[in-house]
Coordinates of C-alpha atoms and ligand atoms in Angstrom, one line a residue:
M288 CA -45.2 -55.6 -29.9
K289 CA -46.8 -54.6 -26.6
V290 CA -45.6 -51.0 -27.1
G291 CA -48.8 -50.2 -29.0
P292 CA -51.2 -51.2 -26.2
A293 CA -48.9 -49.4 -23.7
F294 CA -49.3 -46.3 -25.8
V295 CA -53.1 -46.7 -25.8
R296 CA -53.1 -47.2 -22.0
T297 CA -50.9 -44.2 -21.5
V298 CA -53.3 -41.9 -23.4
R299 CA -56.4 -43.5 -21.7
H300 CA -54.8 -43.1 -18.3
F301 CA -53.7 -39.5 -18.6
F302 CA -56.3 -38.2 -21.0
P303 CA -59.6 -40.2 -20.8
D304 CA -61.4 -37.3 -22.5
F305 CA -58.9 -36.9 -25.3
N306 CA -61.5 -37.8 -28.0
T307 CA -64.0 -35.3 -26.7
W308 CA -61.3 -32.6 -26.9
L309 CA -60.6 -33.5 -30.5
D310 CA -64.4 -33.2 -31.2
K311 CA -64.2 -29.5 -30.3
V312 CA -61.9 -28.9 -33.3
P313 CA -64.0 -27.5 -36.2
D314 CA -65.4 -29.8 -38.8
P315 CA -65.2 -27.9 -42.1
R316 CA -66.4 -30.3 -44.9
C317 CA -63.6 -31.6 -47.1
Q318 CA -63.8 -31.8 -50.8
E319 CA -63.3 -35.5 -50.8
R320 CA -66.2 -37.8 -51.8
I321 CA -65.6 -39.7 -48.6
T322 CA -65.7 -37.4 -45.6
Y323 CA -63.7 -38.2 -42.6
G324 CA -64.6 -36.9 -39.1
P325 CA -62.2 -34.5 -37.4
R326 CA -61.5 -37.0 -34.6
F327 CA -60.3 -39.6 -37.0
L328 CA -58.2 -37.1 -39.1
L329 CA -56.6 -35.5 -36.0
W330 CA -55.6 -38.9 -34.7
Y331 CA -54.2 -39.7 -38.1
G332 CA -52.2 -36.4 -38.0
L333 CA -51.0 -37.2 -34.5
L334 CA -49.8 -40.7 -35.5
L335 CA -47.7 -39.1 -38.2
F336 CA -45.6 -37.7 -35.3
V337 CA -46.1 -40.4 -32.8
G338 CA -44.7 -42.9 -35.3
K339 CA -42.0 -40.4 -36.3
L340 CA -42.6 -40.9 -39.9
G341 CA -40.7 -37.8 -40.8
S342 CA -42.8 -36.6 -43.8
R343 CA -46.4 -36.4 -44.7
R344 CA -45.9 -38.7 -47.8
E345 CA -44.7 -41.5 -45.6
L346 CA -48.3 -41.7 -44.3
D347 CA -49.4 -43.2 -47.6
F348 CA -46.6 -45.8 -47.5
K349 CA -46.7 -46.8 -43.8
Y350 CA -50.3 -46.4 -42.8
R351 CA -52.3 -46.9 -46.1
E352 CA -50.8 -50.2 -47.2
A353 CA -53.5 -52.9 -47.7
G354 CA -53.5 -55.8 -45.4
T355 CA -52.3 -53.9 -42.3
C356 CA -54.2 -53.4 -39.1
V357 CA -53.9 -49.6 -39.1
L358 CA -57.5 -48.8 -40.0
D359 CA -58.8 -51.1 -37.2
N360 CA -56.5 -49.6 -34.6
L361 CA -57.1 -46.0 -35.7
N362 CA -60.9 -46.5 -35.6
R363 CA -60.6 -47.8 -32.1
L364 CA -58.3 -45.0 -30.9
A365 CA -60.7 -42.4 -32.4
Q366 CA -63.8 -44.4 -31.6
T367 CA -65.0 -44.0 -35.2
D368 CA -66.2 -46.4 -37.9
Q369 CA -64.4 -45.2 -41.0
Q370 CA -64.1 -47.6 -43.9
T371 CA -60.8 -46.4 -45.5
I372 CA -57.6 -44.6 -44.6
P373 CA -57.4 -41.1 -46.1
C374 CA -54.5 -40.1 -48.4
N375 CA -52.1 -37.6 -47.0
D376 CA -53.5 -34.7 -49.1
T377 CA -57.0 -35.2 -47.6
L378 CA -55.4 -34.7 -44.1
D379 CA -53.6 -31.7 -45.4
D380 CA -56.8 -30.2 -46.9
Y381 CA -58.6 -30.7 -43.6
L382 CA -55.8 -29.1 -41.5
A383 CA -55.7 -26.1 -43.9
K384 CA -59.4 -25.6 -43.2
V385 CA -58.9 -26.0 -39.5
H386 CA -56.2 -23.4 -39.6
A387 CA -58.4 -21.0 -41.6
A388 CA -61.3 -21.4 -39.2
E389 CA -61.5 -18.1 -37.4
A390 CA -61.0 -18.6 -33.7
P391 CA -59.4 -16.4 -31.0
V392 CA -57.2 -19.4 -30.0
H393 CA -56.0 -22.0 -32.5
P394 CA -58.3 -25.1 -32.0
I395 CA -55.3 -27.4 -31.9
A396 CA -53.6 -25.2 -29.4
N397 CA -56.8 -25.7 -27.3
V398 CA -56.3 -29.4 -27.3
R399 CA -52.7 -28.9 -26.1
T400 CA -54.0 -26.6 -23.3
K401 CA -56.4 -29.3 -22.2
T402 CA -53.7 -32.0 -22.0
I403 CA -51.5 -29.7 -19.8
H404 CA -54.5 -28.7 -17.6
R405 CA -55.2 -32.4 -17.0
L406 CA -51.6 -33.2 -16.1
I407 CA -51.7 -30.3 -13.6
R408 CA -54.9 -31.5 -12.1
M409 CA -53.6 -35.0 -11.8
R410 CA -50.6 -33.5 -9.9
V411 CA -48.3 -35.3 -12.3
L412 CA -46.0 -32.2 -12.5
D413 CA -45.9 -31.3 -8.8
E414 CA -42.6 -33.0 -8.1
A415 CA -40.9 -30.5 -10.4
R416 CA -42.3 -27.4 -8.8
V417 CA -39.9 -24.9 -7.2
Q418 CA -41.4 -23.0 -4.3
G419 CA -44.8 -24.1 -5.5
R420 CA -44.3 -22.8 -9.0
L421 CA -44.1 -24.8 -12.2
V422 CA -40.9 -24.0 -14.0
V423 CA -41.3 -22.9 -17.6
G424 CA -38.4 -22.4 -20.0
V425 CA -38.9 -19.8 -22.7
D426 CA -36.6 -20.3 -25.7
G427 CA -36.6 -19.4 -29.4
S428 CA -35.5 -21.7 -32.2
G429 CA -35.2 -21.6 -36.0
Y430 CA -37.9 -23.7 -37.5
L431 CA -38.4 -23.7 -41.2
V432 CA -36.1 -22.4 -43.9
F433 CA -37.1 -22.0 -47.6
R434 CA -35.2 -20.8 -50.6
W435 CA -38.2 -19.0 -52.0
E436 CA -40.5 -16.5 -50.4
H437 CA -42.9 -18.9 -48.9
C438 CA -45.4 -16.6 -47.4
R439 CA -45.9 -12.9 -46.6
H440 CA -44.8 -13.4 -43.0
C441 CA -41.3 -15.0 -43.8
L442 CA -38.3 -13.5 -42.0
T443 CA -35.5 -13.0 -44.5
Q444 CA -31.9 -13.9 -43.8
K445 CA -28.8 -13.2 -46.1
C446 CA -26.7 -16.2 -46.8
G447 CA -23.8 -15.3 -49.1
D448 CA -25.5 -13.7 -52.1
R449 CA -28.7 -15.6 -51.6
I450 CA -31.7 -14.7 -49.5
L451 CA -33.3 -17.4 -47.3
Y452 CA -36.9 -17.2 -46.0
C453 CA -37.4 -18.6 -42.6
H454 CA -39.8 -19.0 -39.7
K455 CA -38.8 -19.0 -36.1
V456 CA -40.8 -20.0 -33.1
L457 CA -40.7 -19.1 -29.4
E458 CA -41.8 -21.8 -27.1
A459 CA -42.9 -21.9 -23.4
K460 CA -42.2 -25.4 -22.2
I461 CA -42.9 -26.8 -18.7
L462 CA -39.7 -28.4 -17.4
G463 CA -41.4 -31.3 -15.7
P464 CA -40.4 -34.3 -13.7
A465 CA -38.2 -37.1 -15.2
Q466 CA -36.7 -34.4 -17.5
T467 CA -39.9 -34.1 -19.5
V468 CA -40.3 -30.9 -21.5
L469 CA -43.9 -30.2 -22.2
S470 CA -45.1 -27.6 -24.6
L471 CA -47.3 -25.0 -22.9
A472 CA -47.6 -22.3 -25.6
S473 CA -45.9 -21.4 -28.9
E474 CA -45.5 -18.1 -30.7
F475 CA -44.2 -17.6 -34.2
I476 CA -41.7 -14.9 -34.8
D477 CA -42.3 -13.2 -38.1
N478 CA -41.4 -10.2 -40.1
Q479 CA -44.0 -8.1 -38.3
D480 CA -41.7 -8.3 -35.3
L481 CA -38.8 -7.1 -37.3
A482 CA -40.8 -4.3 -39.0
D483 CA -41.5 -2.8 -35.6
S484 CA -37.8 -2.6 -34.6
P485 CA -35.8 0.4 -35.7
A486 CA -33.6 -0.7 -38.7
N487 CA -30.6 1.4 -37.6
T488 CA -30.0 -0.8 -34.5
G489 CA -27.6 -3.7 -34.8
E490 CA -28.8 -7.2 -35.9
Q491 CA -28.3 -8.6 -32.4
Q492 CA -30.4 -5.8 -30.9
R493 CA -33.2 -6.4 -33.5
K494 CA -33.1 -10.1 -32.8
Q495 CA -33.5 -9.4 -29.1
D496 CA -36.3 -6.9 -29.8
C497 CA -38.1 -9.5 -31.9
E498 CA -37.9 -12.2 -29.3
L499 CA -38.8 -9.9 -26.4
K500 CA -41.9 -8.8 -28.4
A501 CA -42.9 -12.3 -29.2
S502 CA -42.4 -13.3 -25.6
R503 CA -45.1 -10.8 -24.5
R504 CA -47.6 -12.4 -26.9
L505 CA -46.4 -15.9 -25.7
L506 CA -47.1 -15.0 -22.1
Q507 CA -50.4 -13.4 -23.0
S508 CA -51.6 -16.7 -24.4
V509 CA -50.1 -18.6 -21.4
R510 CA -52.1 -16.3 -19.1
A511 CA -55.3 -16.6 -21.2
A512 CA -55.1 -20.4 -20.9
F513 CA -53.8 -20.6 -17.3
P514 CA -54.7 -17.4 -15.5
Q515 CA -53.9 -18.6 -11.9
L516 CA -51.1 -21.0 -12.5
L517 CA -48.0 -20.3 -10.3
L518 CA -45.1 -20.0 -12.7
C519 CA -41.4 -19.4 -12.6
L520 CA -39.8 -18.6 -15.9
S521 CA -36.3 -19.9 -16.6
L522 CA -34.8 -17.5 -19.1
D523 CA -31.5 -17.0 -20.9
A524 CA -29.3 -13.8 -20.6
L525 CA -31.3 -12.1 -23.3
Y526 CA -34.0 -11.3 -20.7
A527 CA -31.5 -9.8 -18.2
C528 CA -32.8 -6.3 -18.9
G529 CA -35.7 -4.0 -18.0
A530 CA -38.0 -5.4 -20.6
G531 CA -37.3 -8.9 -19.3
F532 CA -38.0 -7.9 -15.7
Q533 CA -41.2 -6.2 -16.8
L534 CA -42.5 -9.5 -18.2
G535 CA -42.4 -10.9 -14.6
K536 CA -44.4 -8.0 -13.3
D537 CA -47.0 -7.9 -16.1
F538 CA -47.7 -11.6 -16.2
R539 CA -47.3 -12.3 -12.5
V540 CA -44.5 -14.8 -12.9
S541 CA -41.3 -15.4 -10.9
L542 CA -38.0 -15.2 -12.9
V543 CA -34.7 -17.0 -12.9
I544 CA -32.5 -15.4 -15.6
V545 CA -29.0 -16.4 -16.6
F546 CA -26.8 -13.5 -15.5
K547 CA -23.6 -12.8 -17.4
E548 CA -21.0 -10.1 -16.8
G549 CA -21.9 -8.5 -20.2
S550 CA -25.7 -8.5 -19.5
I551 CA -25.7 -5.5 -17.3
P552 CA -22.0 -4.7 -16.4
T553 CA -22.8 -2.2 -13.6
L554 CA -25.2 -4.6 -11.9
W555 CA -22.7 -7.4 -12.3
Q556 CA -20.0 -5.3 -10.6
E557 CA -22.4 -4.5 -7.7
F558 CA -23.3 -8.2 -7.4
Q559 CA -19.6 -9.2 -7.1
T560 CA -18.9 -6.5 -4.5
L561 CA -21.9 -7.4 -2.4
L562 CA -21.0 -11.1 -2.6
T563 CA -17.7 -10.3 -0.8
L564 CA -19.6 -8.3 1.8
C565 CA -22.0 -11.0 2.8
P566 CA -19.9 -14.2 3.4
A567 CA -22.7 -15.7 5.4
N568 CA -24.8 -16.2 2.2
R569 CA -23.0 -19.3 1.3
L570 CA -23.6 -23.0 1.1
E571 CA -21.2 -25.7 0.3
E572 CA -22.2 -29.3 -0.5
R573 CA -20.4 -32.4 -1.7
E574 CA -22.1 -35.1 -3.8
N575 CA -20.6 -37.9 -6.0
G576 CA -17.1 -36.4 -6.0
W577 CA -18.5 -32.9 -6.9
R578 CA -18.1 -29.9 -4.7
H579 CA -21.0 -27.4 -5.1
E580 CA -20.6 -23.8 -3.8
Y581 CA -23.7 -21.5 -3.8
R582 CA -23.4 -17.8 -2.9
W583 CA -26.1 -15.2 -3.2
V584 CA -27.1 -11.6 -2.7
D585 CA -30.5 -10.7 -1.2
E586 CA -31.0 -7.3 -2.6
L587 CA -29.7 -5.7 -5.8
H588 CA -31.0 -2.4 -7.1
Y589 CA -31.2 -1.5 -10.7
V590 CA -32.7 1.4 -12.7
D591 CA -33.2 0.5 -16.4
S592 CA -33.0 2.8 -19.4
D593 CA -36.7 3.6 -19.1
R594 CA -36.1 4.7 -15.5
R595 CA -37.9 1.8 -14.0
A596 CA -36.5 0.8 -10.6
W597 CA -36.0 -2.9 -9.9
K598 CA -35.2 -4.9 -6.8
L599 CA -33.7 -8.3 -7.5
K600 CA -31.7 -11.2 -6.0
A601 CA -28.8 -13.0 -7.6
I602 CA -27.2 -16.4 -7.2
Q603 CA -23.7 -17.6 -8.1
Y604 CA -22.9 -21.2 -8.4
Q605 CA -19.4 -22.8 -8.7
G606 CA -18.9 -26.5 -9.0
E607 CA -15.8 -28.6 -9.2
G608 CA -15.9 -32.2 -10.3
P609 CA -13.7 -35.2 -9.3
K610 CA -11.4 -34.7 -12.4
G611 CA -11.1 -31.0 -11.9
E612 CA -14.1 -30.1 -14.1
K613 CA -15.3 -26.6 -13.5
S614 CA -18.8 -25.3 -13.7
H615 CA -19.7 -21.7 -13.2
W616 CA -23.1 -20.1 -13.4
A617 CA -25.0 -17.0 -12.2
W618 CA -28.6 -16.1 -12.2
L619 CA -30.7 -13.0 -11.5
V620 CA -33.7 -14.0 -9.4
S621 CA -37.0 -12.1 -9.0
Y622 CA -37.4 -10.7 -5.5
D623 CA -40.5 -12.9 -4.6
L624 CA -38.4 -16.1 -4.6
V625 CA -36.9 -17.1 -1.2
V626 CA -33.1 -17.5 -1.5
S627 CA -31.6 -19.1 1.6
K628 CA -29.4 -22.0 2.7
A629 CA -32.6 -24.2 2.5
T630 CA -33.7 -23.1 -1.0
V631 CA -30.7 -22.1 -3.0
A632 CA -29.7 -25.5 -4.4
R633 CA -33.3 -26.3 -5.4
I634 CA -33.5 -23.0 -7.3
V635 CA -30.3 -23.8 -9.1
W636 CA -31.1 -27.4 -10.0
G637 CA -34.8 -27.1 -10.3
A638 CA -35.1 -23.8 -12.2
G639 CA -31.7 -22.5 -13.4
R640 CA -29.9 -25.5 -14.9
P641 CA -33.0 -27.3 -16.3
R642 CA -33.3 -24.6 -19.0
W643 CA -30.8 -26.7 -20.9
W644 CA -33.3 -29.5 -21.1
E645 CA -35.5 -27.3 -23.2
E646 CA -32.7 -27.1 -25.8
N647 CA -31.6 -30.7 -25.4
Q648 CA -34.7 -32.7 -24.7
G649 CA -37.0 -30.2 -26.4
F650 CA -35.7 -28.7 -29.6
N651 CA -32.9 -31.2 -30.3
V652 CA -35.2 -34.2 -29.8
Q653 CA -37.9 -32.6 -32.0
K654 CA -35.3 -31.8 -34.7
N655 CA -33.2 -34.9 -34.7
S656 CA -35.1 -37.9 -33.4
G657 CA -37.5 -38.5 -36.3
L658 CA -40.1 -35.9 -35.2
N659 CA -38.3 -33.8 -37.9
L660 CA -39.4 -30.4 -36.6
E661 CA -37.5 -28.6 -39.4
H662 CA -39.3 -30.4 -42.1
A663 CA -42.1 -28.4 -43.8
Y664 CA -45.0 -30.9 -43.4
S665 CA -46.9 -28.4 -45.5
E666 CA -45.5 -25.7 -47.6
K667 CA -48.7 -23.7 -47.4
E668 CA -49.5 -21.1 -44.8
H669 CA -50.9 -23.7 -42.3
F670 CA -47.6 -25.3 -41.5
G671 CA -48.2 -24.2 -37.9
V672 CA -50.9 -26.8 -37.5
Y673 CA -48.4 -29.5 -38.0
Y674 CA -46.1 -27.7 -35.5
L675 CA -48.9 -27.9 -32.9
L676 CA -49.7 -31.5 -33.6
L677 CA -46.1 -32.3 -33.2
Q678 CA -46.0 -30.7 -29.8
I679 CA -49.0 -32.7 -28.6
A680 CA -47.6 -35.9 -30.0
H681 CA -44.3 -35.2 -28.2
V682 CA -46.2 -34.8 -24.9
L683 CA -47.9 -38.2 -25.5
L684 CA -44.5 -39.8 -26.5
Q685 CA -42.7 -38.5 -23.4
L686 CA -45.4 -39.8 -21.1
L687 CA -45.0 -43.2 -22.8
E688 CA -41.2 -43.1 -22.7
K689 CA -40.9 -41.9 -19.1
G690 CA -43.9 -43.8 -17.8
S691 CA -43.8 -46.9 -15.7
L692 CA -45.6 -49.1 -18.2
L693 CA -42.6 -49.6 -20.4
R694 CA -40.4 -50.2 -17.4
E695 CA -42.8 -52.9 -16.2
L696 CA -42.9 -54.4 -19.8
A697 CA -39.1 -54.6 -19.7
R698 CA -39.1 -56.2 -16.2
S699 CA -41.6 -58.9 -17.3
A700 CA -39.3 -59.6 -20.2
G701 CA -36.4 -60.0 -17.8
K702 CA -34.7 -56.8 -18.9
R703 CA -33.5 -54.0 -16.6
S704 CA -35.0 -51.1 -18.4
A705 CA -37.1 -50.0 -21.4
V706 CA -33.8 -49.1 -23.2
A707 CA -32.5 -52.6 -22.6
L708 CA -35.7 -54.1 -24.0
L709 CA -36.0 -51.9 -27.1
G710 CA -32.4 -51.1 -28.0
S711 CA -32.9 -47.4 -27.6
L712 CA -35.7 -45.0 -26.7
K713 CA -35.6 -43.9 -30.4
N714 CA -36.8 -47.4 -31.3
I715 CA -40.0 -46.9 -29.4
A716 CA -41.6 -45.1 -32.4
D717 CA -40.5 -47.8 -34.8
C718 CA -42.0 -50.4 -32.5
L719 CA -45.2 -48.4 -32.3
V720 CA -45.5 -48.3 -36.1
E721 CA -44.8 -52.0 -36.3
S722 CA -47.4 -52.7 -33.7
L723 CA -49.9 -50.4 -35.3
R724 CA -49.5 -52.1 -38.7
N725 CA -49.3 -55.7 -37.7
W726 CA -51.4 -56.3 -34.6
V727 CA -55.0 -55.6 -33.7
W728 CA -54.6 -54.0 -30.3
P729 CA -56.4 -56.0 -27.6
D730 CA -59.7 -54.7 -26.2
E731 CA -58.3 -54.5 -22.7
A732 CA -55.9 -51.8 -23.8
F733 CA -58.9 -49.6 -24.4
G734 CA -60.6 -50.5 -21.1
A735 CA -61.4 -48.4 -18.2
A736 CA -58.8 -45.8 -17.5
G737 CA -59.1 -45.9 -13.7
K738 CA -57.7 -49.4 -13.4
I739 CA -54.1 -48.6 -14.1
Q740 CA -51.5 -46.4 -12.4
I741 CA -48.6 -44.8 -14.4
R742 CA -45.8 -43.1 -12.6
L743 CA -43.1 -41.0 -14.3
D744 CA -39.6 -42.4 -13.8
S745 CA -37.4 -39.7 -12.2
S746 CA -34.5 -41.9 -11.4
Ligands
LIG235 ZN1 -43.3 -18.0 -44.8

């Protein structure tokens, strides 16, 4: 049951000012006779996801049951003195009001920004930098689907003779050390994006339009929150076009974009021709039975359909495994990145390939591990608040899962790893809920943050 205190220590270590950040979220009075402070309610909302309860109703069953220690632990986490645990509708009312509070930036998104700022300042993410830049994957995902018109912003999708109403989201996630995937900014894609695209273009083209438009808004909010941060975007082939390259220029970010033959056929042809003309731009390495071959072109020229001229670089990777497995990739790389024998492998493994983490460790984990991303935690218009709380909770959980505290806990119990101790990493949330319910967490867990060191496990 030591997972609970390990969670508290993790939060205290990385984010000693977390409660002050929560205090900045507006405090619109709730209708309830008993009013709860925002800090308490926000922690309660975060614990919905930290405990992976899966639905808002579960809060009433898991955290409100009489005779448990939840109130005690929650009060100490939030440094509050509440006398009761709210019912889940009280939380929902409060979050609806937070959502409605007019602010240029969503107040919960501000809390997320502060957590990321702090990790950057602590240099926790430095190990994952490529040529000094933090690598950020940008990727879209389906999010909520309803059978009825849920709000005026729903995207519609035909499914047989029925119409589905859905919401999509575009995420910028830092691809950090120890395969952490940390939400940096989120942008919802809605019917406004579709409305602006010409209806006579194909569905694929409109989808691309939608995402490219949303990506500009996404990067605007990234730049508003992190104006000077050195960034390298890791993007899929959708961005291998003039509009994608323009993102790099407008938002001062480097680019590593998946390059497929079909993306820009003429440029692909030129790339292949130039590869044969510069045989010196080649590196071969062997590792664990794999043979890695990297080849690259230093200068590719391209004029897009808007007559903008671009100068790019491109990398081709071919790998062959011990059992004859084949792996074949190519990327377009913005001209500001240095591609050489010394840097090419790092670009491939540090910026190109990790894009898959975003899908695997990011969206899949959030959809399938109990975080239940595709569940409508509220069917009202403020569902996005839950989305943001989920993102913050997932950051906290990853720091716990990948941090050295759990490893040390396992070692002291004579086990090799946290997984050996807890059965699986998925069990961490269950253990946390157990611990929250059944054990008053000891004072020392809430003690001075400076006394402990937590490292992320990259092995
Ligand atoms: Zn809707």
